């Protein structure tokens, strides 16, 4: 099993044809992009009675509020998070300048079949027979080589902005992590691997969803959970992100000026022994507006096996998952997609019912 995240996909190279259509110039939805049932299971605007929690991080009860949101939703938005608005503008501009390059230029930085970083289709594309109305760029480590290929004359601006953004996101992620775990009574002493600063790993994912002639039949990013501990997501002013809520269907996470969306990922699901369920989410597209989002996928240090925190385990709450490193989990997910969480599961709940939070058998496509 790979110990480095950059080696996670070596065992299962993914041969996607990134030479897809230039989506910006398409007038009619090609059949390859027409998904069935995009509108199924909507929450229905008139029926919405609840919405994704919005938490002010300067609230003295922030930890409790964050804990409650993680338990009951697996997703929340944060305001007063300390990330300067100008940096959010800068990362959006960096994304725009990348995705507005000619297709041939972007393909120079195409993600290789066994690689983590680069330009291309969503990694989960191979599990679907339709294509997503989407293009993405993943940064893992330094983006320098790819930036040089994209902008041979002028690559430093992109690198400077992404570096600054990752630095700020890392600080926010650490703060959020201890608000989340703190709400469960877990301290740094309970996680012997979490003490040393700067060891946590992260991937930065720039997502682009061009305006689409038939948004009701197209899919931006198909339903999935993130593999991370959690993800911090910046979305521009164009709506599109939806989360799946039991009994309520798909609920839109509205873009709020300056707010960031926090998604619980599969590794936090495992670490919390299922107390904080990872959230199934997807992105839809817009008829007239280009949507852009930037996801900071925050994970544990390479090589650290993640398993349920001992404090959350006792005779009535047995450990539900076996230890797994991020790279091992990414490898399992690359092979088995939505079955990955149940594949690292140790035992079934006592009542014999399948845990809905395992997403096993839940249609996420
Ligand atoms: C570290 C990673 C998580 C991710 C795969 C990746 O190698 C980098 C991109 C991430 C992303 C972003 C869009 C959704 C997702 C499922 C995908 O296809 O690529 C996630 C992957 C994940 O969280 O498993
Ligand atoms: O674009 C969005 O709102 C969702 C992106 C996403 O789910 C991801 O990058 O993992
Ligand atoms: Fe996601």
PDB file of C-alpha atoms in Angstrom, residues 84-271:
ATOM      1  CA  UNK A  84      -9.116  38.164   3.794  1.00  0.00           C
ATOM      2  CA  UNK A  85     -11.723  38.852   1.121  1.00  0.00           C
ATOM      3  CA  UNK A  86      -8.930  40.086  -1.156  1.00  0.00           C
ATOM      4  CA  UNK A  87      -7.293  36.636  -1.013  1.00  0.00           C
ATOM      5  CA  UNK A  88     -10.595  34.981  -1.985  1.00  0.00           C
ATOM      6  CA  UNK A  89     -10.798  37.424  -4.925  1.00  0.00           C
ATOM      7  CA  UNK A  90      -7.203  36.606  -5.871  1.00  0.00           C
ATOM      8  CA  UNK A  91      -7.693  32.843  -5.849  1.00  0.00           C
ATOM      9  CA  UNK A  92     -10.850  33.253  -7.929  1.00  0.00           C
ATOM     10  CA  UNK A  93      -8.918  35.354 -10.457  1.00  0.00           C
ATOM     11  CA  UNK A  94      -6.123  32.777 -10.527  1.00  0.00           C
ATOM     12  CA  UNK A  95      -8.697  30.078 -11.286  1.00  0.00           C
ATOM     13  CA  UNK A  96     -10.311  32.197 -13.990  1.00  0.00           C
ATOM     14  CA  UNK A  97      -7.010  32.926 -15.662  1.00  0.00           C
ATOM     15  CA  UNK A  98      -6.238  29.191 -15.727  1.00  0.00           C
ATOM     16  CA  UNK A  99      -9.586  27.984 -17.043  1.00  0.00           C
ATOM     17  CA  UNK A 100      -9.816  30.739 -19.662  1.00  0.00           C
ATOM     18  CA  UNK A 101      -6.604  29.531 -21.342  1.00  0.00           C
ATOM     19  CA  UNK A 102      -7.024  27.780 -24.722  1.00  0.00           C
ATOM     20  CA  UNK A 103      -7.772  24.035 -24.358  1.00  0.00           C
ATOM     21  CA  UNK A 104      -4.447  23.062 -25.966  1.00  0.00           C
ATOM     22  CA  UNK A 105      -2.563  25.147 -23.417  1.00  0.00           C
ATOM     23  CA  UNK A 106      -4.420  23.650 -20.437  1.00  0.00           C
ATOM     24  CA  UNK A 107      -3.736  20.152 -21.737  1.00  0.00           C
ATOM     25  CA  UNK A 108      -0.001  20.838 -21.428  1.00  0.00           C
ATOM     26  CA  UNK A 109      -0.561  20.560 -17.673  1.00  0.00           C
ATOM     27  CA  UNK A 110      -2.833  17.488 -17.905  1.00  0.00           C
ATOM     28  CA  UNK A 111      -2.868  15.192 -14.887  1.00  0.00           C
ATOM     29  CA  UNK A 112      -1.025  11.978 -15.698  1.00  0.00           C
ATOM     30  CA  UNK A 113      -2.913   8.657 -15.319  1.00  0.00           C
ATOM     31  CA  UNK A 114      -1.067   7.774 -12.097  1.00  0.00           C
ATOM     32  CA  UNK A 115      -0.670  11.325 -10.773  1.00  0.00           C
ATOM     33  CA  UNK A 116      -2.476  13.469  -8.220  1.00  0.00           C
ATOM     34  CA  UNK A 117      -1.805  16.962  -9.599  1.00  0.00           C
ATOM     35  CA  UNK A 118      -2.709  18.699 -12.838  1.00  0.00           C
ATOM     36  CA  UNK A 119      -5.525  19.666 -15.175  1.00  0.00           C
ATOM     37  CA  UNK A 120      -8.363  17.419 -16.278  1.00  0.00           C
ATOM     38  CA  UNK A 121     -11.654  15.655 -15.778  1.00  0.00           C
ATOM     39  CA  UNK A 122     -12.855  14.835 -12.277  1.00  0.00           C
ATOM     40  CA  UNK A 123     -11.043  11.795 -10.923  1.00  0.00           C
ATOM     41  CA  UNK A 124     -14.409  10.097 -10.251  1.00  0.00           C
ATOM     42  CA  UNK A 125     -15.390  10.356 -13.943  1.00  0.00           C
ATOM     43  CA  UNK A 126     -14.458   6.734 -14.624  1.00  0.00           C
ATOM     44  CA  UNK A 127     -17.384   5.536 -12.464  1.00  0.00           C
ATOM     45  CA  UNK A 128     -19.991   7.152 -14.707  1.00  0.00           C
ATOM     46  CA  UNK A 129     -21.007   6.620 -18.309  1.00  0.00           C
ATOM     47  CA  UNK A 130     -21.774  10.312 -18.835  1.00  0.00           C
ATOM     48  CA  UNK A 131     -19.318  13.184 -18.721  1.00  0.00           C
ATOM     49  CA  UNK A 132     -19.536  16.015 -16.216  1.00  0.00           C
ATOM     50  CA  UNK A 133     -19.831  19.663 -17.245  1.00  0.00           C
ATOM     51  CA  UNK A 134     -16.610  20.300 -15.459  1.00  0.00           C
ATOM     52  CA  UNK A 135     -12.889  20.885 -15.654  1.00  0.00           C
ATOM     53  CA  UNK A 136     -10.536  20.876 -12.693  1.00  0.00           C
ATOM     54  CA  UNK A 137      -6.970  21.545 -11.665  1.00  0.00           C
ATOM     55  CA  UNK A 138      -5.393  19.847  -8.650  1.00  0.00           C
ATOM     56  CA  UNK A 139      -2.425  21.257  -6.758  1.00  0.00           C
ATOM     57  CA  UNK A 140      -0.551  18.929  -4.469  1.00  0.00           C
ATOM     58  CA  UNK A 141       2.822  20.257  -3.360  1.00  0.00           C
ATOM     59  CA  UNK A 142       4.333  22.908  -5.590  1.00  0.00           C
ATOM     60  CA  UNK A 143       2.353  23.919  -8.713  1.00  0.00           C
ATOM     61  CA  UNK A 144       5.532  25.408 -10.237  1.00  0.00           C
ATOM     62  CA  UNK A 145       6.089  22.863 -13.018  1.00  0.00           C
ATOM     63  CA  UNK A 146       2.487  22.965 -14.188  1.00  0.00           C
ATOM     64  CA  UNK A 147       2.341  26.761 -13.914  1.00  0.00           C
ATOM     65  CA  UNK A 148       5.450  26.996 -16.132  1.00  0.00           C
ATOM     66  CA  UNK A 149       3.733  24.843 -18.744  1.00  0.00           C
ATOM     67  CA  UNK A 150       0.562  26.941 -18.559  1.00  0.00           C
ATOM     68  CA  UNK A 151       2.164  30.412 -18.561  1.00  0.00           C
ATOM     69  CA  UNK A 152       5.783  30.023 -19.757  1.00  0.00           C
ATOM     70  CA  UNK A 153       6.410  33.776 -19.442  1.00  0.00           C
ATOM     71  CA  UNK A 154       4.460  34.618 -16.346  1.00  0.00           C
ATOM     72  CA  UNK A 155       3.910  31.770 -13.910  1.00  0.00           C
ATOM     73  CA  UNK A 156       4.952  33.349 -10.616  1.00  0.00           C
ATOM     74  CA  UNK A 157       1.682  35.203  -9.935  1.00  0.00           C
ATOM     75  CA  UNK A 158      -0.317  31.952  -9.945  1.00  0.00           C
ATOM     76  CA  UNK A 159       2.236  30.250  -7.664  1.00  0.00           C
ATOM     77  CA  UNK A 160       2.347  33.198  -5.238  1.00  0.00           C
ATOM     78  CA  UNK A 161      -1.432  33.375  -4.917  1.00  0.00           C
ATOM     79  CA  UNK A 162      -1.936  29.628  -4.469  1.00  0.00           C
ATOM     80  CA  UNK A 163       0.903  29.479  -1.933  1.00  0.00           C
ATOM     81  CA  UNK A 164      -0.551  32.343   0.110  1.00  0.00           C
ATOM     82  CA  UNK A 165      -4.021  30.819  -0.100  1.00  0.00           C
ATOM     83  CA  UNK A 166      -2.772  27.414   1.099  1.00  0.00           C
ATOM     84  CA  UNK A 167      -0.903  29.032   3.980  1.00  0.00           C
ATOM     85  CA  UNK A 168      -4.044  30.818   5.204  1.00  0.00           C
ATOM     86  CA  UNK A 169      -6.237  27.765   4.622  1.00  0.00           C
ATOM     87  CA  UNK A 170      -3.824  25.611   6.621  1.00  0.00           C
ATOM     88  CA  UNK A 171      -4.187  27.894   9.635  1.00  0.00           C
ATOM     89  CA  UNK A 172      -7.962  27.972   9.358  1.00  0.00           C
ATOM     90  CA  UNK A 173      -8.079  24.191   8.912  1.00  0.00           C
ATOM     91  CA  UNK A 174      -6.066  23.620  12.083  1.00  0.00           C
ATOM     92  CA  UNK A 175      -8.402  25.938  14.000  1.00  0.00           C
ATOM     93  CA  UNK A 176     -11.498  24.184  12.633  1.00  0.00           C
ATOM     94  CA  UNK A 177     -10.057  20.769  13.356  1.00  0.00           C
ATOM     95  CA  UNK A 178      -9.700  21.571  17.078  1.00  0.00           C
ATOM     96  CA  UNK A 179     -13.143  23.188  17.223  1.00  0.00           C
ATOM     97  CA  UNK A 180     -14.594  19.977  15.758  1.00  0.00           C
ATOM     98  CA  UNK A 181     -12.587  17.546  17.884  1.00  0.00           C
ATOM     99  CA  UNK A 182     -12.816  19.789  20.948  1.00  0.00           C
ATOM    100  CA  UNK A 183     -16.613  19.485  20.792  1.00  0.00           C
ATOM    101  CA  UNK A 184     -16.133  15.729  21.309  1.00  0.00           C
ATOM    102  CA  UNK A 185     -13.775  16.265  24.243  1.00  0.00           C
ATOM    103  CA  UNK A 186     -10.732  15.264  22.181  1.00  0.00           C
ATOM    104  CA  UNK A 187      -7.477  17.122  22.817  1.00  0.00           C
ATOM    105  CA  UNK A 188      -4.064  17.119  21.141  1.00  0.00           C
ATOM    106  CA  UNK A 189      -2.889  14.594  23.746  1.00  0.00           C
ATOM    107  CA  UNK A 190      -5.492  12.135  22.461  1.00  0.00           C
ATOM    108  CA  UNK A 191      -3.997  12.172  18.971  1.00  0.00           C
ATOM    109  CA  UNK A 192      -0.287  11.510  19.302  1.00  0.00           C
ATOM    110  CA  UNK A 193       0.254  12.229  15.587  1.00  0.00           C
ATOM    111  CA  UNK A 194      -1.404  15.670  15.616  1.00  0.00           C
ATOM    112  CA  UNK A 195       1.038  17.540  17.827  1.00  0.00           C
ATOM    113  CA  UNK A 196       3.667  18.630  15.350  1.00  0.00           C
ATOM    114  CA  UNK A 197       2.604  21.620  13.288  1.00  0.00           C
ATOM    115  CA  UNK A 198       2.809  21.663   9.541  1.00  0.00           C
ATOM    116  CA  UNK A 199       2.656  17.918   9.032  1.00  0.00           C
ATOM    117  CA  UNK A 200      -0.910  17.827   7.817  1.00  0.00           C
ATOM    118  CA  UNK A 201      -1.286  17.346   4.080  1.00  0.00           C
ATOM    119  CA  UNK A 202      -3.694  19.078   1.757  1.00  0.00           C
ATOM    120  CA  UNK A 203      -4.753  19.153  -1.870  1.00  0.00           C
ATOM    121  CA  UNK A 204      -6.019  22.337  -3.488  1.00  0.00           C
ATOM    122  CA  UNK A 205      -8.675  21.720  -6.112  1.00  0.00           C
ATOM    123  CA  UNK A 206      -9.782  24.444  -8.531  1.00  0.00           C
ATOM    124  CA  UNK A 207     -13.172  23.558 -10.030  1.00  0.00           C
ATOM    125  CA  UNK A 208     -14.679  25.185 -13.116  1.00  0.00           C
ATOM    126  CA  UNK A 209     -18.261  24.780 -14.358  1.00  0.00           C
ATOM    127  CA  UNK A 210     -18.811  26.735 -17.576  1.00  0.00           C
ATOM    128  CA  UNK A 211     -22.298  28.108 -18.359  1.00  0.00           C
ATOM    129  CA  UNK A 212     -24.354  25.265 -19.803  1.00  0.00           C
ATOM    130  CA  UNK A 213     -27.119  25.380 -22.470  1.00  0.00           C
ATOM    131  CA  UNK A 214     -29.227  22.727 -20.643  1.00  0.00           C
ATOM    132  CA  UNK A 215     -28.361  22.879 -16.940  1.00  0.00           C
ATOM    133  CA  UNK A 216     -31.317  20.679 -15.914  1.00  0.00           C
ATOM    134  CA  UNK A 217     -29.872  17.696 -17.775  1.00  0.00           C
ATOM    135  CA  UNK A 218     -26.178  18.284 -17.058  1.00  0.00           C
ATOM    136  CA  UNK A 219     -24.104  17.365 -14.018  1.00  0.00           C
ATOM    137  CA  UNK A 220     -21.293  19.616 -12.787  1.00  0.00           C
ATOM    138  CA  UNK A 221     -19.683  17.247 -10.310  1.00  0.00           C
ATOM    139  CA  UNK A 222     -21.475  13.982  -9.539  1.00  0.00           C
ATOM    140  CA  UNK A 223     -22.489  13.034  -6.001  1.00  0.00           C
ATOM    141  CA  UNK A 224     -19.544  12.000  -3.862  1.00  0.00           C
ATOM    142  CA  UNK A 225     -17.972  12.348  -0.446  1.00  0.00           C
ATOM    143  CA  UNK A 226     -14.491  13.795  -0.020  1.00  0.00           C
ATOM    144  CA  UNK A 227     -11.714  11.505   1.221  1.00  0.00           C
ATOM    145  CA  UNK A 228     -10.209  14.249   3.367  1.00  0.00           C
ATOM    146  CA  UNK A 229     -10.657  14.830   7.102  1.00  0.00           C
ATOM    147  CA  UNK A 230     -12.686  17.819   5.955  1.00  0.00           C
ATOM    148  CA  UNK A 231     -12.774  20.235   3.060  1.00  0.00           C
ATOM    149  CA  UNK A 232     -12.911  24.027   3.106  1.00  0.00           C
ATOM    150  CA  UNK A 233     -14.732  25.233   0.005  1.00  0.00           C
ATOM    151  CA  UNK A 234     -14.907  28.686  -1.480  1.00  0.00           C
ATOM    152  CA  UNK A 235     -17.666  29.082  -4.066  1.00  0.00           C
ATOM    153  CA  UNK A 236     -18.120  32.201  -6.166  1.00  0.00           C
ATOM    154  CA  UNK A 237     -21.503  33.952  -6.282  1.00  0.00           C
ATOM    155  CA  UNK A 238     -23.046  31.316  -8.574  1.00  0.00           C
ATOM    156  CA  UNK A 239     -25.147  28.707  -6.790  1.00  0.00           C
ATOM    157  CA  UNK A 240     -24.632  24.995  -7.573  1.00  0.00           C
ATOM    158  CA  UNK A 241     -23.401  23.088  -4.507  1.00  0.00           C
ATOM    159  CA  UNK A 242     -25.976  20.710  -3.044  1.00  0.00           C
ATOM    160  CA  UNK A 243     -25.776  18.336  -0.089  1.00  0.00           C
ATOM    161  CA  UNK A 244     -27.819  15.214   0.401  1.00  0.00           C
ATOM    162  CA  UNK A 245     -29.933  15.266   3.542  1.00  0.00           C
ATOM    163  CA  UNK A 246     -31.758  12.176   4.718  1.00  0.00           C
ATOM    164  CA  UNK A 247     -35.476  12.599   4.294  1.00  0.00           C
ATOM    165  CA  UNK A 248     -35.066  15.978   2.592  1.00  0.00           C
ATOM    166  CA  UNK A 249     -33.263  15.182  -0.655  1.00  0.00           C
ATOM    167  CA  UNK A 250     -30.806  17.624  -2.211  1.00  0.00           C
ATOM    168  CA  UNK A 251     -30.395  20.891  -0.364  1.00  0.00           C
ATOM    169  CA  UNK A 252     -28.644  23.830  -2.002  1.00  0.00           C
ATOM    170  CA  UNK A 253     -25.814  25.467  -0.071  1.00  0.00           C
ATOM    171  CA  UNK A 254     -26.330  29.104  -1.078  1.00  0.00           C
ATOM    172  CA  UNK A 255     -23.233  31.200  -1.762  1.00  0.00           C
ATOM    173  CA  UNK A 256     -23.010  33.788   1.030  1.00  0.00           C
ATOM    174  CA  UNK A 257     -20.638  36.724   0.469  1.00  0.00           C
ATOM    175  CA  UNK A 258     -17.305  35.936   2.125  1.00  0.00           C
ATOM    176  CA  UNK A 259     -18.493  32.672   3.705  1.00  0.00           C
ATOM    177  CA  UNK A 260     -16.704  29.325   3.354  1.00  0.00           C
ATOM    178  CA  UNK A 261     -18.338  25.889   3.267  1.00  0.00           C
ATOM    179  CA  UNK A 262     -16.932  23.111   5.455  1.00  0.00           C
ATOM    180  CA  UNK A 263     -17.651  19.491   4.393  1.00  0.00           C
ATOM    181  CA  UNK A 264     -16.932  16.551   6.673  1.00  0.00           C
ATOM    182  CA  UNK A 265     -14.858  13.989   4.745  1.00  0.00           C
ATOM    183  CA  UNK A 266     -14.459  10.239   5.068  1.00  0.00           C
ATOM    184  CA  UNK A 267     -11.330  10.345   7.269  1.00  0.00           C
ATOM    185  CA  UNK A 268     -13.087  12.449   9.917  1.00  0.00           C
ATOM    186  CA  UNK A 269     -16.014  10.046   9.664  1.00  0.00           C
ATOM    187  CA  UNK A 270     -13.556   7.249  10.521  1.00  0.00           C
ATOM    188  CA  UNK A 271     -11.681   9.236  13.195  1.00  0.00           C
TER     189      UNK A 271
END
